[in-house]
Each structure stands twice: as C-alpha cells, then as structure tokens.
C-alpha cells in the first residue's frame, strides 16, 4: 500500500465516524441549537453522491465512509425533524433529489464536471452551518468535535486527491476545508461569549450559551414570575 493510499484510508476512517460526535451530542443534550437543517440535508446529498462517485472510480475509501456516514446523517435529520416538528420524509427528500442530479452529471458528463457541481451541496452544507453559528441564539447543540473532525477529514482528502491527481476531489476538499476552518473559528468565538449577529428576531434577547440545563432554569424562573 502506497503512502497516498494510506492517507486515503485515513480519510475514510475519519469520515466514517464524522457524524458520531454530533449524533451523540444530540442524544445527550436533546438540543438542535446551532445546527443547520439545510446543512444536514446537503450532507445527505454528499453522502449519496460521493458514494456513487466512489463506486464509479472503484475507490473503497470513498464508498465505505459514505455508506457508514448515512448511519449518522439519517438519524441526525430525523432528530432535527422531530425537534422542528417537520415530516422526516419531506426533510430528507431534498437531499436525495440533489444526489440524483449529481449522479447523473457524474455518469453523463464526467469526474471534473461532477467535482465542480458537487461543490454546490458542499458549500451549501458548510456555509449553511457557518451562517447558523453566526445567527443562532445558542450553539449548544453543535458538537465541536464534529467540526474539528470535519476539518481533519477535508485536509486528509485534499492530500489524497493531490497525490492521486483526482481533480474533482481536489476542487471540493480544498474549498470546503477553508469554509470549515471559518466555521470552527466562529464557533469558538461564540462559545467564548460572542453574541449572535443578524439574528432572525431582532427583538429577541440571546440566552447565555451555557447549555440546556441553564435554559430550563430560565424557563422555570419566568413561569414563577408570571404566577
């Protein structure tokens, strides 16, 4: 096994467990604060289309992590749909349709074109999460481990793609690595006390970002005042 192949499999290992910390945090906190629904719909598109691309170019290190990635992406989307009181199937449909379009592009036109067009859901996923981190009143539902692993994963894929001279992966991974870096930095600033910007409700006063328990305490205090 060559050094480039080792890097590819390292990326596969990281990618396989990428969504686990986020799913675990959702299960523990029961909070989706700071998570972007649009971002996870786009992640579903990416899981499906990169799995298909891996099958096309016969690269198991692309196939395995994206198949296993669905084992976390689908539960995260389900939990988010339940929290937002949306139909789970309707929540997942845009991701599946987006993947179908990209697979048709990959098969009908070719890898480089697929790489360019696959940037659309990749950018949507990462910019969507970046915007949510900037605007959300709290980011307690977002896992920092998920963000760090996402950056490591993109750096590994970029190294593998350059070594393999795989144009589509180079284009995608390089761009996404930059966006994930921005999101991670901004998330850190939010956890250090930076207030939300461009919030949806300008009249809303942001709650302190200390966790679900603190928000529950605030709610109890308000109810006592009203009584």
PDB file of C-alpha atoms in Angstrom:
ATOM      1  CA  UNK A   1       0.000   0.000   0.000  1.00  0.00           C
ATOM      2  CA  UNK A   2       1.423   3.370  -1.041  1.00  0.00           C
ATOM      3  CA  UNK A   3       1.584   6.475   1.143  1.00  0.00           C
ATOM      4  CA  UNK A   4      -1.205   8.096  -0.829  1.00  0.00           C
ATOM      5  CA  UNK A   5      -3.427   5.062  -0.284  1.00  0.00           C
ATOM      6  CA  UNK A   6      -2.714   5.199   3.455  1.00  0.00           C
ATOM      7  CA  UNK A   7      -3.833   8.837   3.502  1.00  0.00           C
ATOM      8  CA  UNK A   8      -6.961   7.885   1.588  1.00  0.00           C
ATOM      9  CA  UNK A   9      -7.850   5.217   4.103  1.00  0.00           C
ATOM     10  CA  UNK A  10      -7.075   7.569   6.986  1.00  0.00           C
ATOM     11  CA  UNK A  11      -9.567   9.994   5.446  1.00  0.00           C
ATOM     12  CA  UNK A  12     -12.032   7.120   5.163  1.00  0.00           C
ATOM     13  CA  UNK A  13     -11.632   6.213   8.838  1.00  0.00           C
ATOM     14  CA  UNK A  14     -12.153   9.812   9.972  1.00  0.00           C
ATOM     15  CA  UNK A  15     -15.061  10.241   7.574  1.00  0.00           C
ATOM     16  CA  UNK A  16     -16.717   7.062   8.834  1.00  0.00           C
ATOM     17  CA  UNK A  17     -17.046   8.414  12.350  1.00  0.00           C
ATOM     18  CA  UNK A  18     -17.521  12.066  11.400  1.00  0.00           C
ATOM     19  CA  UNK A  19     -21.172  12.350  12.384  1.00  0.00           C
ATOM     20  CA  UNK A  20     -20.948  10.226  15.539  1.00  0.00           C
ATOM     21  CA  UNK A  21     -19.976  13.083  17.907  1.00  0.00           C
ATOM     22  CA  UNK A  22     -22.827  15.221  16.581  1.00  0.00           C
ATOM     23  CA  UNK A  23     -25.350  12.415  16.947  1.00  0.00           C
ATOM     24  CA  UNK A  24     -24.101  11.702  20.469  1.00  0.00           C
ATOM     25  CA  UNK A  25     -24.422  15.369  21.428  1.00  0.00           C
ATOM     26  CA  UNK A  26     -27.974  15.496  20.107  1.00  0.00           C
ATOM     27  CA  UNK A  27     -28.874  12.397  22.097  1.00  0.00           C
ATOM     28  CA  UNK A  28     -27.260  13.822  25.245  1.00  0.00           C
ATOM     29  CA  UNK A  29     -28.477  17.426  25.142  1.00  0.00           C
ATOM     30  CA  UNK A  30     -31.717  16.904  23.197  1.00  0.00           C
ATOM     31  CA  UNK A  31     -30.969  20.291  21.653  1.00  0.00           C
ATOM     32  CA  UNK A  32     -30.559  21.234  17.998  1.00  0.00           C
ATOM     33  CA  UNK A  33     -29.471  24.800  18.886  1.00  0.00           C
ATOM     34  CA  UNK A  34     -26.815  25.889  16.414  1.00  0.00           C
ATOM     35  CA  UNK A  35     -27.451  23.124  13.879  1.00  0.00           C
ATOM     36  CA  UNK A  36     -28.484  23.979  10.330  1.00  0.00           C
ATOM     37  CA  UNK A  37     -31.211  21.819   8.804  1.00  0.00           C
ATOM     38  CA  UNK A  38     -30.206  22.918   5.307  1.00  0.00           C
ATOM     39  CA  UNK A  39     -26.629  21.899   6.070  1.00  0.00           C
ATOM     40  CA  UNK A  40     -27.593  18.368   7.061  1.00  0.00           C
ATOM     41  CA  UNK A  41     -29.868  17.992   4.059  1.00  0.00           C
ATOM     42  CA  UNK A  42     -26.866  18.895   1.910  1.00  0.00           C
ATOM     43  CA  UNK A  43     -24.698  16.414   3.849  1.00  0.00           C
ATOM     44  CA  UNK A  44     -27.198  13.720   2.877  1.00  0.00           C
ATOM     45  CA  UNK A  45     -26.724  14.731  -0.762  1.00  0.00           C
ATOM     46  CA  UNK A  46     -22.945  14.494  -0.337  1.00  0.00           C
ATOM     47  CA  UNK A  47     -23.080  11.077   1.332  1.00  0.00           C
ATOM     48  CA  UNK A  48     -25.138   9.679  -1.523  1.00  0.00           C
ATOM     49  CA  UNK A  49     -23.360  11.280  -4.489  1.00  0.00           C
ATOM     50  CA  UNK A  50     -19.795  10.643  -3.244  1.00  0.00           C
ATOM     51  CA  UNK A  51     -20.735   7.033  -2.531  1.00  0.00           C
ATOM     52  CA  UNK A  52     -21.839   6.752  -6.156  1.00  0.00           C
ATOM     53  CA  UNK A  53     -18.660   8.510  -7.352  1.00  0.00           C
ATOM     54  CA  UNK A  54     -16.564   6.084  -5.308  1.00  0.00           C
ATOM     55  CA  UNK A  55     -18.316   3.163  -6.969  1.00  0.00           C
ATOM     56  CA  UNK A  56     -17.686   4.720 -10.371  1.00  0.00           C
ATOM     57  CA  UNK A  57     -13.929   5.152  -9.883  1.00  0.00           C
ATOM     58  CA  UNK A  58     -13.632   1.960  -7.803  1.00  0.00           C
ATOM     59  CA  UNK A  59     -12.325   3.608  -4.637  1.00  0.00           C
ATOM     60  CA  UNK A  60     -13.459   1.730  -1.491  1.00  0.00           C
ATOM     61  CA  UNK A  61     -12.099   4.548   0.699  1.00  0.00           C
ATOM     62  CA  UNK A  62     -14.885   6.718  -0.741  1.00  0.00           C
ATOM     63  CA  UNK A  63     -17.562   4.047  -0.679  1.00  0.00           C
ATOM     64  CA  UNK A  64     -17.174   2.844   2.919  1.00  0.00           C
ATOM     65  CA  UNK A  65     -17.269   6.181   4.797  1.00  0.00           C
ATOM     66  CA  UNK A  66     -20.230   7.490   2.826  1.00  0.00           C
ATOM     67  CA  UNK A  67     -22.268   4.344   3.377  1.00  0.00           C
ATOM     68  CA  UNK A  68     -21.496   4.444   7.091  1.00  0.00           C
ATOM     69  CA  UNK A  69     -21.982   8.207   7.100  1.00  0.00           C
ATOM     70  CA  UNK A  70     -25.628   7.616   6.279  1.00  0.00           C
ATOM     71  CA  UNK A  71     -25.900   5.777   9.597  1.00  0.00           C
ATOM     72  CA  UNK A  72     -25.379   9.112  11.360  1.00  0.00           C
ATOM     73  CA  UNK A  73     -26.753  11.587   8.804  1.00  0.00           C
ATOM     74  CA  UNK A  74     -30.187   9.961   8.676  1.00  0.00           C
ATOM     75  CA  UNK A  75     -30.646   9.814  12.492  1.00  0.00           C
ATOM     76  CA  UNK A  76     -29.474  13.437  12.841  1.00  0.00           C
ATOM     77  CA  UNK A  77     -32.003  14.544  10.221  1.00  0.00           C
ATOM     78  CA  UNK A  78     -34.710  12.513  11.951  1.00  0.00           C
ATOM     79  CA  UNK A  79     -33.961  14.075  15.344  1.00  0.00           C
ATOM     80  CA  UNK A  80     -33.903  17.554  13.807  1.00  0.00           C
ATOM     81  CA  UNK A  81     -37.213  16.985  12.019  1.00  0.00           C
ATOM     82  CA  UNK A  82     -38.760  15.786  15.271  1.00  0.00           C
ATOM     83  CA  UNK A  83     -37.429  18.787  17.186  1.00  0.00           C
ATOM     84  CA  UNK A  84     -38.678  21.182  14.487  1.00  0.00           C
ATOM     85  CA  UNK A  85     -41.965  19.267  14.114  1.00  0.00           C
ATOM     86  CA  UNK A  86     -41.451  18.526  10.430  1.00  0.00           C
ATOM     87  CA  UNK A  87     -42.215  15.423   8.374  1.00  0.00           C
ATOM     88  CA  UNK A  88     -38.993  13.327   8.321  1.00  0.00           C
ATOM     89  CA  UNK A  89     -39.528  12.104   4.753  1.00  0.00           C
ATOM     90  CA  UNK A  90     -40.036  15.635   3.453  1.00  0.00           C
ATOM     91  CA  UNK A  91     -36.920  16.728   5.325  1.00  0.00           C
ATOM     92  CA  UNK A  92     -34.831  14.026   3.633  1.00  0.00           C
ATOM     93  CA  UNK A  93     -36.315  14.345   0.136  1.00  0.00           C
ATOM     94  CA  UNK A  94     -34.255  17.406  -0.977  1.00  0.00           C
ATOM     95  CA  UNK A  95     -31.014  15.594  -0.133  1.00  0.00           C
ATOM     96  CA  UNK A  96     -31.996  12.540  -2.147  1.00  0.00           C
ATOM     97  CA  UNK A  97     -33.067  14.614  -5.159  1.00  0.00           C
ATOM     98  CA  UNK A  98     -29.837  16.614  -5.075  1.00  0.00           C
ATOM     99  CA  UNK A  99     -27.814  13.409  -5.054  1.00  0.00           C
ATOM    100  CA  UNK A 100     -29.742  12.048  -8.034  1.00  0.00           C
ATOM    101  CA  UNK A 101     -28.911  15.150 -10.074  1.00  0.00           C
ATOM    102  CA  UNK A 102     -25.189  14.925  -9.217  1.00  0.00           C
ATOM    103  CA  UNK A 103     -25.008  11.224 -10.041  1.00  0.00           C
ATOM    104  CA  UNK A 104     -26.498  11.951 -13.464  1.00  0.00           C
ATOM    105  CA  UNK A 105     -23.860  14.652 -14.010  1.00  0.00           C
ATOM    106  CA  UNK A 106     -21.055  12.303 -12.929  1.00  0.00           C
ATOM    107  CA  UNK A 107     -22.217   9.489 -15.200  1.00  0.00           C
ATOM    108  CA  UNK A 108     -23.240  11.620 -18.154  1.00  0.00           C
ATOM    109  CA  UNK A 109     -20.526  14.294 -18.254  1.00  0.00           C
ATOM    110  CA  UNK A 110     -17.556  13.159 -16.177  1.00  0.00           C
ATOM    111  CA  UNK A 111     -15.499  13.496 -12.989  1.00  0.00           C
ATOM    112  CA  UNK A 112     -14.142  17.069 -13.268  1.00  0.00           C
ATOM    113  CA  UNK A 113     -17.597  18.455 -14.033  1.00  0.00           C
ATOM    114  CA  UNK A 114     -19.022  16.401 -11.185  1.00  0.00           C
ATOM    115  CA  UNK A 115     -16.318  17.861  -8.906  1.00  0.00           C
ATOM    116  CA  UNK A 116     -17.366  21.395  -9.773  1.00  0.00           C
ATOM    117  CA  UNK A 117     -21.087  20.723  -9.341  1.00  0.00           C
ATOM    118  CA  UNK A 118     -20.535  18.725  -6.136  1.00  0.00           C
ATOM    119  CA  UNK A 119     -19.231  21.959  -4.661  1.00  0.00           C
ATOM    120  CA  UNK A 120     -22.822  23.234  -4.610  1.00  0.00           C
ATOM    121  CA  UNK A 121     -24.124  20.961  -1.819  1.00  0.00           C
ATOM    122  CA  UNK A 122     -20.713  21.019  -0.130  1.00  0.00           C
ATOM    123  CA  UNK A 123     -20.722  24.813   0.002  1.00  0.00           C
ATOM    124  CA  UNK A 124     -24.408  24.850   0.988  1.00  0.00           C
ATOM    125  CA  UNK A 125     -23.698  22.426   3.847  1.00  0.00           C
ATOM    126  CA  UNK A 126     -20.735  24.302   5.213  1.00  0.00           C
ATOM    127  CA  UNK A 127     -21.944  27.841   4.571  1.00  0.00           C
ATOM    128  CA  UNK A 128     -25.324  26.874   5.980  1.00  0.00           C
ATOM    129  CA  UNK A 129     -23.652  25.728   9.171  1.00  0.00           C
ATOM    130  CA  UNK A 130     -21.454  28.828   9.240  1.00  0.00           C
ATOM    131  CA  UNK A 131     -24.485  31.105   8.928  1.00  0.00           C
ATOM    132  CA  UNK A 132     -26.292  29.198  11.663  1.00  0.00           C
ATOM    133  CA  UNK A 133     -23.310  29.557  14.001  1.00  0.00           C
ATOM    134  CA  UNK A 134     -23.292  33.297  13.336  1.00  0.00           C
ATOM    135  CA  UNK A 135     -27.061  33.835  13.707  1.00  0.00           C
ATOM    136  CA  UNK A 136     -28.269  31.240  16.234  1.00  0.00           C
ATOM    137  CA  UNK A 137     -29.164  32.447  19.718  1.00  0.00           C
ATOM    138  CA  UNK A 138     -27.237  29.485  21.124  1.00  0.00           C
ATOM    139  CA  UNK A 139     -24.865  26.878  19.695  1.00  0.00           C
ATOM    140  CA  UNK A 140     -25.177  24.298  22.468  1.00  0.00           C
ATOM    141  CA  UNK A 141     -26.484  21.627  20.098  1.00  0.00           C
ATOM    142  CA  UNK A 142     -23.449  21.776  17.811  1.00  0.00           C
ATOM    143  CA  UNK A 143     -20.565  19.411  18.587  1.00  0.00           C
ATOM    144  CA  UNK A 144     -17.073  20.969  18.476  1.00  0.00           C
ATOM    145  CA  UNK A 145     -15.614  17.504  17.921  1.00  0.00           C
ATOM    146  CA  UNK A 146     -17.737  17.208  14.787  1.00  0.00           C
ATOM    147  CA  UNK A 147     -16.298  20.486  13.469  1.00  0.00           C
ATOM    148  CA  UNK A 148     -12.688  19.513  14.247  1.00  0.00           C
ATOM    149  CA  UNK A 149     -13.074  16.090  12.645  1.00  0.00           C
ATOM    150  CA  UNK A 150     -14.667  17.748   9.630  1.00  0.00           C
ATOM    151  CA  UNK A 151     -11.580  19.905   9.140  1.00  0.00           C
ATOM    152  CA  UNK A 152      -9.197  16.977   9.614  1.00  0.00           C
ATOM    153  CA  UNK A 153     -11.242  14.952   7.160  1.00  0.00           C
ATOM    154  CA  UNK A 154     -11.060  17.612   4.447  1.00  0.00           C
ATOM    155  CA  UNK A 155      -7.308  18.065   4.894  1.00  0.00           C
ATOM    156  CA  UNK A 156      -6.772  14.320   4.531  1.00  0.00           C
ATOM    157  CA  UNK A 157      -8.995  14.133   1.439  1.00  0.00           C
ATOM    158  CA  UNK A 158      -7.178  17.089  -0.084  1.00  0.00           C
ATOM    159  CA  UNK A 159      -3.807  15.406   0.486  1.00  0.00           C
ATOM    160  CA  UNK A 160      -5.095  12.160  -1.015  1.00  0.00           C
ATOM    161  CA  UNK A 161      -6.643  13.921  -4.018  1.00  0.00           C
ATOM    162  CA  UNK A 162      -3.447  15.813  -4.803  1.00  0.00           C
ATOM    163  CA  UNK A 163      -1.431  12.607  -4.569  1.00  0.00           C
ATOM    164  CA  UNK A 164      -3.884  10.744  -6.797  1.00  0.00           C
ATOM    165  CA  UNK A 165      -4.286  13.721  -9.156  1.00  0.00           C
ATOM    166  CA  UNK A 166      -8.034  13.354  -8.663  1.00  0.00           C
ATOM    167  CA  UNK A 167      -9.327  16.718  -9.864  1.00  0.00           C
ATOM    168  CA  UNK A 168     -12.891  16.564  -8.567  1.00  0.00           C
ATOM    169  CA  UNK A 169     -11.824  15.711  -5.008  1.00  0.00           C
ATOM    170  CA  UNK A 170      -9.074  18.369  -5.040  1.00  0.00           C
ATOM    171  CA  UNK A 171     -11.538  21.082  -6.024  1.00  0.00           C
ATOM    172  CA  UNK A 172     -14.102  20.029  -3.450  1.00  0.00           C
ATOM    173  CA  UNK A 173     -11.838  19.340  -0.468  1.00  0.00           C
ATOM    174  CA  UNK A 174      -9.735  22.486  -0.833  1.00  0.00           C
ATOM    175  CA  UNK A 175     -12.762  24.751  -0.891  1.00  0.00           C
ATOM    176  CA  UNK A 176     -14.579  23.029   1.947  1.00  0.00           C
ATOM    177  CA  UNK A 177     -11.502  22.973   4.194  1.00  0.00           C
ATOM    178  CA  UNK A 178     -11.424  26.779   4.075  1.00  0.00           C
ATOM    179  CA  UNK A 179     -15.123  27.087   4.967  1.00  0.00           C
ATOM    180  CA  UNK A 180     -14.894  24.569   7.821  1.00  0.00           C
ATOM    181  CA  UNK A 181     -11.936  26.495   9.245  1.00  0.00           C
ATOM    182  CA  UNK A 182     -14.029  29.675   9.291  1.00  0.00           C
ATOM    183  CA  UNK A 183     -16.935  27.869  11.000  1.00  0.00           C
ATOM    184  CA  UNK A 184     -14.684  26.369  13.661  1.00  0.00           C
ATOM    185  CA  UNK A 185     -13.121  29.753  14.456  1.00  0.00           C
ATOM    186  CA  UNK A 186     -16.520  31.467  14.696  1.00  0.00           C
ATOM    187  CA  UNK A 187     -17.928  28.641  16.839  1.00  0.00           C
ATOM    188  CA  UNK A 188     -15.017  29.115  19.244  1.00  0.00           C
ATOM    189  CA  UNK A 189     -15.774  32.834  19.444  1.00  0.00           C
ATOM    190  CA  UNK A 190     -19.450  32.093  20.189  1.00  0.00           C
ATOM    191  CA  UNK A 191     -18.510  29.752  22.999  1.00  0.00           C
ATOM    192  CA  UNK A 192     -16.237  32.468  24.393  1.00  0.00           C
ATOM    193  CA  UNK A 193     -19.208  34.816  24.610  1.00  0.00           C
ATOM    194  CA  UNK A 194     -19.605  36.463  21.206  1.00  0.00           C
ATOM    195  CA  UNK A 195     -23.250  37.390  20.667  1.00  0.00           C
ATOM    196  CA  UNK A 196     -25.214  36.307  17.581  1.00  0.00           C
ATOM    197  CA  UNK A 197     -25.216  38.558  14.547  1.00  0.00           C
ATOM    198  CA  UNK A 198     -28.068  39.104  12.064  1.00  0.00           C
ATOM    199  CA  UNK A 199     -30.434  37.149  14.308  1.00  0.00           C
ATOM    200  CA  UNK A 200     -33.797  36.188  12.821  1.00  0.00           C
ATOM    201  CA  UNK A 201     -35.705  38.040  15.540  1.00  0.00           C
ATOM    202  CA  UNK A 202     -34.052  41.384  16.221  1.00  0.00           C
ATOM    203  CA  UNK A 203     -36.195  41.854  19.352  1.00  0.00           C
ATOM    204  CA  UNK A 204     -35.070  38.602  20.896  1.00  0.00           C
ATOM    205  CA  UNK A 205     -32.538  38.749  23.693  1.00  0.00           C
ATOM    206  CA  UNK A 206     -29.961  35.931  23.335  1.00  0.00           C
ATOM    207  CA  UNK A 207     -29.836  33.478  26.190  1.00  0.00           C
ATOM    208  CA  UNK A 208     -26.480  32.757  27.812  1.00  0.00           C
ATOM    209  CA  UNK A 209     -24.829  29.895  25.943  1.00  0.00           C
ATOM    210  CA  UNK A 210     -24.223  27.607  28.912  1.00  0.00           C
ATOM    211  CA  UNK A 211     -26.266  24.554  27.999  1.00  0.00           C
ATOM    212  CA  UNK A 212     -29.711  23.023  28.105  1.00  0.00           C
ATOM    213  CA  UNK A 213     -29.845  22.996  31.903  1.00  0.00           C
ATOM    214  CA  UNK A 214     -29.424  26.778  32.104  1.00  0.00           C
ATOM    215  CA  UNK A 215     -32.185  27.341  29.538  1.00  0.00           C
ATOM    216  CA  UNK A 216     -34.509  25.113  31.566  1.00  0.00           C
ATOM    217  CA  UNK A 217     -33.705  27.172  34.680  1.00  0.00           C
ATOM    218  CA  UNK A 218     -34.556  30.397  32.853  1.00  0.00           C
ATOM    219  CA  UNK A 219     -37.889  28.943  31.740  1.00  0.00           C
ATOM    220  CA  UNK A 220     -38.758  27.880  35.315  1.00  0.00           C
ATOM    221  CA  UNK A 221     -37.870  31.343  36.611  1.00  0.00           C
ATOM    222  CA  UNK A 222     -40.101  33.054  34.068  1.00  0.00           C
ATOM    223  CA  UNK A 223     -43.043  30.788  34.899  1.00  0.00           C
ATOM    224  CA  UNK A 224     -42.691  31.607  38.613  1.00  0.00           C
ATOM    225  CA  UNK A 225     -42.678  35.325  37.872  1.00  0.00           C
ATOM    226  CA  UNK A 226     -45.844  35.033  35.823  1.00  0.00           C
ATOM    227  CA  UNK A 227     -47.614  33.135  38.615  1.00  0.00           C
TER     228      UNK A 227
END
